Short mmCIF file of C-alpha atoms in Angstrom, two decimals:
data_model
loop_
_atom_site.label_atom_id
_atom_site.label_comp_id
_atom_site.label_asym_id
_atom_site.label_seq_id
_atom_site.Cartn_x
_atom_site.Cartn_y
_atom_site.Cartn_z
CA UNK K 288 -8.96 6.38 30.40
CA UNK K 289 -5.45 5.64 30.93
CA UNK K 290 -3.95 8.27 29.25
CA UNK K 291 -1.70 10.98 30.46
CA UNK K 292 0.68 13.80 29.48
CA UNK K 293 3.67 11.21 28.39
CA UNK K 294 3.10 9.24 25.15
CA UNK K 295 4.22 7.18 22.52
CA UNK K 296 2.38 7.70 18.98
CA UNK K 297 0.40 5.12 17.51
CA UNK K 298 0.92 6.82 13.92
CA UNK K 299 3.18 9.84 12.47
CA UNK K 300 1.32 13.14 12.99
CA UNK K 301 -0.53 11.75 15.80
CA UNK K 302 -0.48 13.00 19.41
CA UNK K 303 -1.32 11.24 22.92
CA UNK K 304 -4.97 10.66 22.25
CA UNK K 305 -6.56 7.70 23.70
CA UNK K 306 -8.73 5.58 23.40
CA UNK K 307 -8.00 4.56 19.54
CA UNK K 308 -11.39 3.96 18.04
CA UNK K 309 -11.95 1.43 16.13
CA UNK K 310 -9.06 -0.37 17.97
CA UNK K 311 -7.04 -0.95 14.65
CA UNK K 312 -3.56 -0.30 13.12
CA UNK K 313 -2.00 0.17 16.20
CA UNK K 314 1.17 -2.01 15.43
CA UNK K 315 3.49 0.42 13.70
CA UNK K 316 4.45 3.09 16.77
CA UNK K 317 6.94 5.50 14.84
CA UNK K 318 8.21 5.87 18.11
CA UNK K 319 9.87 2.48 18.37
CA UNK K 320 12.61 1.95 15.77
CA UNK K 321 15.28 -0.50 14.96
CA UNK K 322 18.68 0.79 14.37
CA UNK K 323 21.89 -0.96 13.26
CA UNK K 324 19.71 -3.60 11.35
CA UNK K 325 18.36 -3.42 8.02
CA UNK K 326 15.73 -0.90 8.50
CA UNK K 327 13.55 0.68 11.09
CA UNK K 328 11.20 -2.32 11.03
CA UNK K 329 13.62 -5.16 10.16
CA UNK K 330 16.24 -6.18 12.51
CA UNK K 331 19.55 -8.03 11.38
CA UNK K 332 20.04 -11.57 12.27
CA UNK K 333 23.09 -13.70 11.83
CA UNK K 334 23.08 -16.50 9.25
CA UNK K 335 24.67 -18.86 11.66
CA UNK K 336 23.72 -20.40 15.25
CA UNK K 337 25.79 -19.46 18.01
CA UNK K 338 26.42 -15.84 17.06
CA UNK K 339 24.53 -12.44 17.58
CA UNK K 340 24.41 -9.18 15.89
CA UNK K 341 23.69 -5.95 17.81
CA UNK K 342 20.67 -4.40 16.94
CA UNK K 343 19.29 -1.24 18.85
CA UNK K 344 15.77 -0.19 19.71
CA UNK K 345 15.36 3.35 19.70
CA UNK K 346 12.28 4.70 21.80
CA UNK K 347 11.14 8.28 21.91
CA UNK K 348 8.96 9.45 24.75
CA UNK K 349 6.80 12.54 24.52
CA UNK K 350 5.34 14.98 27.13
CA UNK K 351 1.93 16.62 25.51
CA UNK K 352 1.54 18.23 29.13
CA UNK K 353 1.85 21.67 30.73
CA UNK K 354 4.51 20.65 33.32
CA UNK K 355 7.84 18.74 33.25
CA UNK K 356 7.42 15.17 33.90
CA UNK K 357 10.26 14.03 36.39
CA UNK K 358 12.22 10.62 35.89
CA UNK K 359 10.90 9.46 33.14
CA UNK K 360 11.84 5.89 32.36
CA UNK K 361 10.90 3.28 29.53
CA UNK K 362 11.11 -0.29 29.32
CA UNK K 363 10.69 -2.76 26.37
CA UNK K 364 10.00 -6.12 25.25
CA UNK K 365 10.56 -8.07 22.11
CA UNK K 366 7.87 -10.54 21.94
CA UNK K 367 7.09 -13.75 20.34
CA UNK K 368 3.83 -12.96 18.94
CA UNK K 369 2.70 -16.27 18.79
CA UNK K 370 3.16 -16.65 22.69
CA UNK K 371 1.44 -13.39 23.44
CA UNK K 372 2.14 -9.76 23.54
CA UNK K 373 3.28 -8.75 26.99
CA UNK K 374 6.17 -9.37 29.23
CA UNK K 375 5.48 -13.07 29.41
CA UNK K 376 6.12 -13.42 25.59
CA UNK K 377 9.16 -11.89 25.76
CA UNK K 378 12.16 -13.57 23.70
CA UNK K 379 15.42 -14.91 25.37
CA UNK K 380 17.79 -12.77 23.27
CA UNK K 381 16.09 -9.66 24.76
CA UNK K 382 15.61 -10.39 28.32
CA UNK K 383 12.90 -12.86 28.00
CA UNK K 384 10.24 -11.24 30.32
CA UNK K 385 12.24 -9.09 32.13
CA UNK K 386 12.80 -7.36 28.92
CA UNK K 387 15.30 -4.29 28.26
CA UNK K 388 15.61 -1.79 30.61
CA UNK K 389 14.09 0.03 32.42
CA UNK K 390 15.97 2.84 30.86
CA UNK K 391 16.07 6.43 32.70
CA UNK K 392 15.54 9.17 30.25
CA UNK K 393 15.40 11.97 32.93
CA UNK K 394 13.12 14.95 33.21
CA UNK K 395 10.83 15.77 30.01
CA UNK K 396 9.87 19.33 29.80
CA UNK K 397 6.52 20.33 28.35
CA UNK K 398 5.98 19.76 24.54
CA UNK K 399 9.71 17.95 24.31
CA UNK K 400 10.65 14.56 23.69
CA UNK K 401 13.52 12.08 24.69
CA UNK K 402 14.86 8.65 23.25
CA UNK K 403 16.75 6.16 24.77
CA UNK K 404 18.55 3.21 22.77
CA UNK K 405 18.49 -0.22 24.22
CA UNK K 406 20.63 -3.11 22.58
CA UNK K 407 19.27 -6.24 21.49
CA UNK K 408 21.47 -8.67 20.62
CA UNK K 409 19.68 -10.81 17.68
CA UNK K 410 20.18 -14.36 17.31
CA UNK K 411 19.65 -16.91 14.41
CA UNK K 412 16.90 -18.24 16.45
CA UNK K 413 15.03 -14.94 16.20
CA UNK K 414 15.11 -15.19 12.22
CA UNK K 415 13.50 -18.56 12.14
CA UNK K 416 11.34 -18.40 15.24
CA UNK K 417 8.18 -17.20 13.23
CA UNK K 418 7.30 -16.75 9.49
CA UNK K 419 9.58 -13.97 7.94
CA UNK K 420 11.05 -13.76 11.75
CA UNK K 421 8.01 -11.69 12.95
CA UNK K 422 8.19 -10.28 16.18
CA UNK K 423 6.12 -7.39 18.26
CA UNK K 424 8.19 -4.84 20.13
CA UNK K 425 6.15 -3.09 22.86
CA UNK K 426 7.29 -0.49 25.25
CA UNK K 427 6.24 1.26 28.38
CA UNK K 428 6.97 4.81 29.51
CA UNK K 429 6.35 6.02 33.26
CA UNK K 430 7.29 8.82 35.28
CA UNK K 431 7.18 10.10 39.03
CA UNK K 432 4.97 13.08 38.64
CA UNK K 433 1.40 13.63 38.52
CA UNK K 434 -0.23 14.97 35.27
CA UNK K 435 -2.37 18.19 35.37
CA UNK K 436 -5.64 16.26 36.21
CA UNK K 437 -3.80 14.43 39.04
CA UNK K 438 -3.93 11.17 37.47
CA UNK K 439 -0.78 8.45 37.71
CA UNK K 440 1.43 8.72 34.80
CA UNK K 441 1.41 5.15 34.51
CA UNK K 442 -0.87 2.57 35.77
CA UNK K 443 1.79 -0.03 36.80
CA UNK K 444 5.36 1.38 36.94
CA UNK K 445 7.53 -0.66 35.91
CA UNK K 446 5.03 -3.19 34.15
CA UNK K 447 6.08 -6.58 35.03
CA UNK K 448 3.18 -8.98 34.52
CA UNK K 449 0.11 -8.14 32.58
CA UNK K 450 -0.89 -7.38 28.98
CA UNK K 451 -0.12 -4.32 26.92
CA UNK K 452 -3.75 -2.19 26.29
CA UNK K 453 -2.37 -0.19 23.59
CA UNK K 454 -5.61 1.27 22.50
CA UNK K 455 -6.34 2.92 25.73
CA UNK K 456 -2.95 3.89 27.02
CA UNK K 457 -0.77 6.47 25.94
CA UNK K 458 2.01 5.29 27.79
CA UNK K 459 2.26 2.09 25.82
CA UNK K 460 3.56 1.80 22.22
CA UNK K 461 3.69 -1.29 19.83
CA UNK K 462 5.93 -2.08 16.48
CA UNK K 463 5.44 -5.22 14.66
CA UNK K 464 9.06 -6.03 13.02
CA UNK K 465 10.92 -8.89 11.23
CA UNK K 466 14.18 -10.39 12.16
CA UNK K 467 15.87 -11.38 9.22
CA UNK K 468 19.25 -13.13 8.17
CA UNK K 469 21.80 -10.27 6.63
CA UNK K 470 21.38 -10.48 3.00
CA UNK K 471 7.20 -6.69 9.35
CA UNK K 472 4.75 -8.07 8.70
CA UNK K 473 4.29 -11.40 6.94
CA UNK K 474 4.49 -11.57 3.05
CA UNK K 475 3.03 -14.54 0.77
CA UNK K 476 3.50 -14.36 -2.99
CA UNK K 477 1.69 -17.24 -5.36
CA UNK K 478 -1.20 -17.95 -7.40
CA UNK K 479 -4.32 -19.76 -6.28
CA UNK K 480 -4.33 -20.39 -2.62
CA UNK K 481 -2.50 -19.55 0.25
CA UNK K 482 -1.47 -20.13 3.79
CA UNK K 483 -0.12 -18.30 6.80
CA UNK K 484 1.00 -20.42 9.73
CA UNK K 485 0.73 -18.62 13.08
CA UNK K 486 0.50 -19.56 16.77
CA UNK K 487 -2.05 -18.33 19.35
CA UNK K 488 -1.01 -17.79 23.21
CA UNK K 489 -1.88 -16.62 26.22
CA UNK K 490 -0.34 -13.37 27.22
CA UNK K 491 -1.79 -13.29 30.82
CA UNK K 492 -1.06 -15.31 34.00
CA UNK K 493 -4.76 -16.51 34.25
CA UNK K 494 -6.97 -18.29 32.16
CA UNK K 495 -8.09 -16.34 29.31
CA UNK K 496 -11.36 -16.50 27.10
CA UNK K 497 -12.12 -14.70 23.91
CA UNK K 498 -11.98 -14.43 19.90
CA UNK K 499 -9.56 -14.34 17.23
CA UNK K 500 -10.56 -12.67 13.71
CA UNK K 501 -9.08 -12.05 10.51
CA UNK K 502 -10.64 -9.05 8.54
CA UNK K 503 -9.38 -8.00 5.16
CA UNK K 504 -8.26 -4.49 4.92
CA UNK K 505 -9.14 -2.32 1.97
CA UNK K 506 -6.79 -0.35 -0.54
CA UNK K 507 -6.32 2.41 1.70
CA UNK K 508 -4.50 0.39 4.11
CA UNK K 509 -1.62 0.04 1.76
CA UNK K 510 0.57 2.75 2.98
CA UNK K 511 4.19 3.78 3.77
CA UNK K 512 4.68 0.95 6.31
CA UNK K 513 3.29 -1.93 3.95
CA UNK K 514 5.57 -0.44 1.28
CA UNK K 515 8.75 -0.81 3.67
CA UNK K 516 8.05 -4.06 4.55
CA UNK K 517 7.66 -5.15 0.71
CA UNK K 518 10.81 -3.29 -0.08
CA UNK K 519 13.14 -4.43 2.95
CA UNK K 520 12.14 -8.17 1.95
CA UNK K 521 12.99 -7.70 -1.76
CA UNK K 522 9.84 -8.43 -3.03
CA UNK K 523 9.14 -5.27 -4.88
CA UNK K 524 11.65 -1.94 -6.05
CA UNK K 525 11.13 1.65 -6.82
CA UNK K 526 11.43 2.54 -10.28
CA UNK K 527 13.62 5.42 -9.81
CA UNK K 528 15.37 4.85 -6.36
CA UNK K 529 17.41 7.76 -6.46
CA UNK K 530 14.27 9.79 -6.71
CA UNK K 531 11.63 11.38 -4.25
CA UNK K 532 9.46 8.16 -3.85
CA UNK K 533 6.42 10.12 -3.96
CA UNK K 534 7.65 10.66 -7.69
CA UNK K 535 8.39 6.89 -8.24
CA UNK K 536 6.28 3.89 -8.70
CA UNK K 537 6.65 0.42 -6.94
CA UNK K 538 7.04 -2.55 -9.07
CA UNK K 539 7.67 -6.13 -8.70
CA UNK K 540 11.48 -7.00 -7.92
CA UNK K 541 13.37 -7.16 -11.02
CA UNK K 542 11.38 -4.92 -12.99
CA UNK K 543 12.57 -1.62 -12.67
CA UNK K 544 14.86 -2.10 -15.47
CA UNK K 545 12.09 -2.96 -17.62
CA UNK K 546 10.39 -0.56 -20.26
CA UNK K 547 7.67 1.11 -18.48
CA UNK K 548 4.69 -0.81 -20.47
CA UNK K 549 6.37 -4.00 -19.32
CA UNK K 550 6.54 -3.11 -15.63
CA UNK K 551 4.13 -4.58 -13.04
CA UNK K 552 3.03 -1.74 -10.98
CA UNK K 553 2.13 -2.86 -6.90
CA UNK K 554 -0.72 -1.36 -5.05
CA UNK K 555 -3.20 -2.00 -2.70
CA UNK K 556 -6.53 -3.56 -3.94
CA UNK K 557 -10.27 -3.70 -3.20
CA UNK K 558 -10.79 -6.86 -4.67
CA UNK K 559 -12.26 -9.24 -2.13
CA UNK K 560 -9.99 -12.24 -1.00
CA UNK K 561 -12.23 -15.46 -1.39
CA UNK K 562 -12.71 -17.76 1.44
CA UNK K 563 -10.67 -15.97 3.82
CA UNK K 564 -10.44 -17.50 7.12
CA UNK K 565 -8.81 -18.96 10.21
CA UNK K 566 -8.44 -22.97 10.81
CA UNK K 567 -6.57 -25.04 13.47
CA UNK K 568 -6.70 -26.24 16.87
CA UNK K 569 -8.90 -23.39 17.91
CA UNK K 570 -11.77 -24.07 15.16
CA UNK K 571 -12.57 -22.68 11.85
CA UNK K 572 -13.78 -19.53 10.55
CA UNK K 573 -13.71 -15.69 10.33
CA UNK K 574 -14.07 -15.62 13.90
CA UNK K 575 -12.97 -18.33 16.30
CA UNK K 576 -13.44 -18.56 20.01
CA UNK K 577 -10.71 -19.60 21.98
CA UNK K 578 -10.22 -20.75 25.98
CA UNK K 579 -6.28 -20.75 26.77
CA UNK K 580 -4.69 -21.83 30.11
CA UNK K 581 -1.67 -19.73 30.80
CA UNK K 582 0.81 -21.79 29.22
CA UNK K 583 -1.22 -22.83 26.05
CA UNK K 584 -0.03 -22.44 22.52
CA UNK K 585 -2.28 -23.45 19.54
CA UNK K 586 -1.27 -23.64 16.02
CA UNK K 587 -3.58 -21.97 13.55
CA UNK K 588 -3.59 -20.87 9.92
CA UNK K 589 -4.85 -17.96 7.88
CA UNK K 590 -6.29 -19.45 4.43
CA UNK K 591 -7.28 -17.42 1.62
CA UNK K 592 -7.97 -17.69 -2.15
CA UNK K 593 -7.40 -15.28 -4.78
CA UNK K 594 -10.15 -14.25 -7.24
CA UNK K 595 -9.09 -15.52 -10.78
CA UNK K 596 -9.36 -12.10 -12.07
CA UNK K 597 -6.56 -10.71 -9.77
CA UNK K 598 -3.76 -8.97 -11.66
CA UNK K 599 -0.02 -9.69 -10.49
CA UNK K 600 0.88 -6.82 -8.36
CA UNK K 601 -2.35 -6.44 -6.55
CA UNK K 602 -1.60 -6.65 -2.78
CA UNK K 603 -4.26 -7.84 -0.44
CA UNK K 604 -3.88 -6.80 2.97
CA UNK K 605 -5.71 -8.23 6.27
CA UNK K 606 -5.45 -8.15 9.93
CA UNK K 607 -5.84 -10.98 12.73
CA UNK K 608 -6.50 -9.80 16.04
CA UNK K 609 -6.99 -11.54 19.27
CA UNK K 610 -9.60 -10.05 21.63
CA UNK K 611 -10.28 -10.87 25.34
CA UNK K 612 -14.01 -11.54 26.35
CA UNK K 613 -14.35 -7.83 26.88
CA UNK K 614 -13.30 -7.00 23.69
CA UNK K 615 -10.00 -5.90 24.75
CA UNK K 616 -7.37 -6.00 22.12
CA UNK K 617 -4.58 -8.22 23.23
CA UNK K 618 -2.43 -8.77 19.90
CA UNK K 619 -2.36 -8.49 15.98
CA UNK K 620 -0.62 -8.69 12.94
CA UNK K 621 -1.07 -7.65 9.60
CA UNK K 622 -0.47 -9.72 6.53
CA UNK K 623 0.27 -9.03 2.89
CA UNK K 624 -0.61 -11.61 0.20
CA UNK K 625 0.00 -10.88 -3.89
CA UNK K 626 0.26 -12.72 -7.17
CA UNK K 627 3.34 -12.17 -8.75
CA UNK K 628 3.19 -13.45 -12.03
#
């Protein structure tokens, strides 16, 4: 495997262990954070074209080895998830394919960590590029010293032209974020049917074949990151925001001031989503094969239908994942859908 002593975590509480099996839920790295924005997963964008707002991407790199790793550097890309997750998908406001950095963190001692902040000048185009301003931030860390097993610290330092192998390379981190006009994850609210538009691109420089899937995630997938995105979008609120969130309830926006018996509680559901599937230029179904040239970007949609028995506040969670013909994960996005009234 491509793991080494320096790493970015997949989830809070995890270490450098790779591979991630099964290769899912890899897009909320807590070591990649937005600062100066709306929250850790939401960048602040200007309301008018031609202006920018400075946000900062903070990346924390950790050393799980027994020796100091010298000359550690980190580089970052903010990617248009429709083009593909990798340097090729880098957006103009964050350096395009060249990305942000590399930024020197210096030496990291055994058991220690170091952080860097890289400025991202967010534009109005970033807020309207994809539904909900959805983007993916990826990071690559590398150093000059070998690890304890004599393996290279990073496969390709610096990383310039290929895809990010997040599930088998501990030096890579990935976080899905939103860029919003100052006022993660895509959120739909409504009744009956729903539609999420998305674009499917080729993140590599070669012809690419693989499969695109959409899969419902059961109730256990409704965690802190999902709550954070619902809160940041103004879709829900805490019943007692001045208290520990663990002691309060998450309710639909505008319900917190109502008596408890009139509040609509928001939570994940195990109720199956009906007719969940993909549809578009690549085909239809829960699994769709693709063959893409390097510059292809194909419009697709995620379609679903709520069970008539669905109650307001039930949150449906599903993942869209792009894999190559060898099963390697190339990109993915988590989506949320709920009935509001």
